[in-house]
Amino acid sequence: MEKGLIVKAIAFDLAGSSTLWKELEITSKNNFFMQPLNCRKIWAFADPPHYLKLLRNHFLDTGLVLKDGTVLTINIFEEVFKKDRGEYKLCLKLKPNLLTVRGNERQKVSPAKTFFSATTAKALLLTGNQRVTEFFELVDSFFDIMNSSKLHPPSNKPLQAGYGLEKYFSQQEQILQNMKEEMNGIRVQGKKRPWPSLLHYFVVMV
């Protein structure tokens, strides 16, 4: 404010943010707080890359259960690797080291992006499980929208068009709705209720 700048929004990652959420009364139904000096709304957004890494970590550590009961575990990828042992590889970008990230390696966004990419989704077709493929495609599409900024997006990534452009807006809105419905029902395997850090983090983000 002293420099003439007006703060419209803040972005934050998950680490250590739960206390801030409580102090600012940020919830799944309220993602803004009032600036005490001028009573302007300041919107709070979760950082998409951290959400992507969180989703990947839960998948690798314990597995995920989708809203329809489909179970996703690391075993799905082991099946892909077994079926892709021929002389000509079908899944060039899908490497075993994506499944063994630990420690500081988990802080890198790139492995998580590759893990939930459209390329990985196509590789999962080798399992014959269409539901798993659709979930990975949905996550990939969702993060394309979260990174949307282009007036003329690549032909293979139309959802990266600037959010709200008339040509792509209805498709972007449908993906966001589909992702929200998926997150409302997803849970970490072994948990009876939806995992708060997944659901809450997602809702605050969108």
XYZ file of C-alpha atoms in Angstrom:
206
model
C 0.000 0.000 0.000
C 2.863 2.410 0.794
C 4.153 2.010 -2.769
C 0.757 2.538 -4.322
C 0.169 -1.147 -4.996
C -3.207 -2.705 -4.276
C -3.189 -6.326 -3.155
C -5.976 -8.281 -4.838
C -5.012 -11.840 -3.909
C -2.458 -14.023 -2.166
C -1.181 -17.481 -3.102
C 0.249 -20.038 -0.712
C 1.353 -23.646 -0.517
C 0.057 -26.265 1.888
C 3.042 -26.366 4.238
C 2.255 -24.420 7.399
C -0.792 -22.768 5.837
C -3.496 -24.441 7.924
C -2.964 -21.980 10.787
C -3.196 -19.068 8.359
C -6.413 -20.491 6.918
C -7.961 -20.571 10.382
C -6.829 -17.059 11.263
C -8.238 -15.652 8.022
C -11.316 -17.915 8.192
C -10.559 -19.415 4.782
C -12.760 -22.449 4.159
C -14.073 -24.523 1.268
C -17.023 -22.103 1.114
C -15.111 -18.880 1.664
C -11.831 -18.176 -0.122
C -11.370 -14.486 0.649
C -10.817 -12.264 3.669
C -11.339 -8.550 4.265
C -8.413 -6.145 4.286
C -8.821 -4.455 7.714
C -7.654 -0.998 6.571
C -9.984 -0.475 3.619
C -12.455 -3.399 3.796
C -11.482 -4.686 0.349
C -11.739 -8.376 -0.406
C -8.427 -10.209 -0.771
C -8.744 -13.589 -2.443
C -6.726 -16.590 -1.270
C -5.504 -19.184 -3.766
C -3.658 -22.411 -3.164
C -0.614 -23.031 -5.345
C -1.448 -25.644 -8.055
C 2.050 -27.233 -8.235
C 1.915 -28.064 -4.523
C -1.486 -29.658 -4.963
C -0.139 -31.758 -7.834
C 2.760 -32.985 -5.695
C 0.426 -33.716 -2.782
C -1.868 -35.792 -4.984
C 1.125 -37.696 -6.391
C 2.550 -38.350 -2.909
C -0.704 -39.799 -1.586
C -0.939 -41.994 -4.671
C 2.567 -43.402 -4.184
C 2.484 -43.742 -0.395
C -0.903 -45.331 0.228
C -2.999 -45.224 -2.931
C -6.193 -43.352 -3.762
C -9.818 -44.436 -3.911
C -11.931 -42.593 -6.475
C -15.542 -41.608 -5.923
C -16.831 -44.748 -7.672
C -14.625 -47.038 -5.573
C -11.847 -47.503 -8.139
C -8.556 -48.074 -6.312
C -5.374 -46.496 -7.665
C -2.063 -47.860 -6.400
C 1.505 -48.099 -7.597
C 0.737 -51.632 -8.817
C -0.993 -50.119 -11.841
C 2.342 -48.846 -13.126
C 4.116 -52.109 -12.445
C 1.584 -53.720 -14.774
C 2.377 -51.129 -17.456
C 6.128 -51.763 -17.202
C 5.600 -55.509 -17.538
C 3.596 -55.044 -20.727
C 6.041 -52.538 -22.220
C 9.196 -54.650 -22.260
C 9.403 -55.114 -26.007
C 12.138 -53.853 -28.303
C 10.034 -50.819 -29.193
C 8.925 -48.900 -26.121
C 5.477 -47.322 -26.088
C 5.957 -45.331 -22.876
C 9.211 -43.449 -23.378
C 8.541 -40.771 -20.747
C 7.246 -43.132 -18.090
C 10.261 -44.215 -16.021
C 10.396 -46.362 -12.852
C 12.155 -43.538 -10.971
C 8.900 -41.539 -11.067
C 7.526 -44.067 -8.599
C 10.398 -43.903 -6.109
C 10.821 -40.173 -5.466
C 11.816 -39.456 -1.869
C 12.985 -36.553 0.276
C 13.984 -33.407 -1.582
C 13.121 -35.020 -4.910
C 9.479 -34.702 -3.934
C 9.834 -30.924 -3.907
C 10.410 -30.859 -7.660
C 7.316 -30.149 -9.736
C 8.516 -31.688 -12.999
C 8.307 -35.365 -11.901
C 4.771 -34.810 -10.604
C 3.753 -33.163 -13.892
C 5.164 -36.091 -15.853
C 3.432 -38.532 -13.519
C -0.010 -36.989 -14.143
C 0.540 -36.181 -17.816
C -1.518 -37.035 -20.883
C 1.382 -39.245 -21.982
C 1.112 -41.256 -18.773
C -2.642 -41.511 -19.254
C -2.097 -43.054 -22.692
C 0.436 -45.492 -21.248
C -2.138 -46.629 -18.702
C -4.327 -47.833 -21.564
C -2.042 -50.877 -21.532
C -3.756 -51.941 -18.308
C -7.143 -51.987 -20.011
C -8.552 -49.869 -17.171
C -10.364 -46.983 -18.850
C -11.362 -45.399 -15.531
C -7.736 -44.989 -14.456
C -6.839 -43.462 -17.812
C -9.737 -41.008 -17.562
C -8.643 -39.899 -14.084
C -5.092 -39.140 -15.221
C -6.424 -37.291 -18.272
C -8.680 -35.234 -15.997
C -5.807 -34.239 -13.709
C -3.665 -33.309 -16.714
C -6.476 -31.199 -18.201
C -7.124 -29.523 -14.868
C -3.528 -28.373 -14.540
C -3.517 -27.158 -18.113
C -6.329 -24.824 -17.057
C -4.439 -23.798 -13.923
C -1.581 -22.768 -16.248
C -3.835 -21.189 -18.857
C -2.372 -17.997 -20.270
C -2.074 -18.306 -24.041
C -4.142 -16.417 -26.591
C -3.282 -19.098 -29.157
C -2.645 -22.383 -27.304
C -0.905 -25.389 -28.899
C -3.269 -27.567 -30.924
C -2.619 -30.508 -28.591
C -3.171 -28.383 -25.450
C -6.237 -26.192 -26.125
C -7.062 -25.923 -22.411
C -3.938 -23.812 -21.906
C -5.772 -20.962 -23.610
C -6.255 -17.941 -21.379
C -9.075 -18.782 -19.003
C -12.369 -17.333 -20.163
C -11.672 -17.054 -23.895
C -15.008 -17.720 -25.585
C -13.710 -20.500 -27.835
C -12.499 -22.644 -24.927
C -14.423 -21.384 -21.903
C -17.227 -23.966 -21.836
C -14.723 -26.821 -22.074
C -12.581 -25.323 -19.318
C -15.615 -24.877 -17.083
C -16.677 -28.492 -17.629
C -13.221 -29.787 -16.680
C -13.240 -27.700 -13.491
C -16.668 -29.045 -12.568
C -15.602 -32.633 -13.277
C -12.486 -32.195 -11.152
C -14.470 -30.703 -8.295
C -16.881 -33.641 -8.331
C -13.953 -36.079 -8.413
C -12.265 -34.394 -5.459
C -15.501 -34.384 -3.465
C -15.436 -38.181 -3.503
C -11.745 -39.058 -3.551
C -10.031 -40.405 -0.453
C -6.690 -41.802 0.554
C -6.777 -45.587 0.757
C -7.299 -46.680 4.342
C -9.304 -43.569 5.223
C -13.092 -43.679 5.479
C -13.676 -40.011 4.703
C -12.384 -37.716 1.959
C -8.880 -36.581 2.840
C -9.133 -32.937 4.046
C -5.763 -31.863 2.672
C -6.865 -32.948 -0.800
C -10.447 -31.686 -0.800
C -9.900 -28.443 1.110
C -6.764 -27.573 -0.810
C -8.515 -28.124 -4.123
C -11.649 -26.133 -3.276
C -9.624 -23.163 -2.037
C -7.624 -23.288 -5.261
C -10.633 -22.985 -7.575
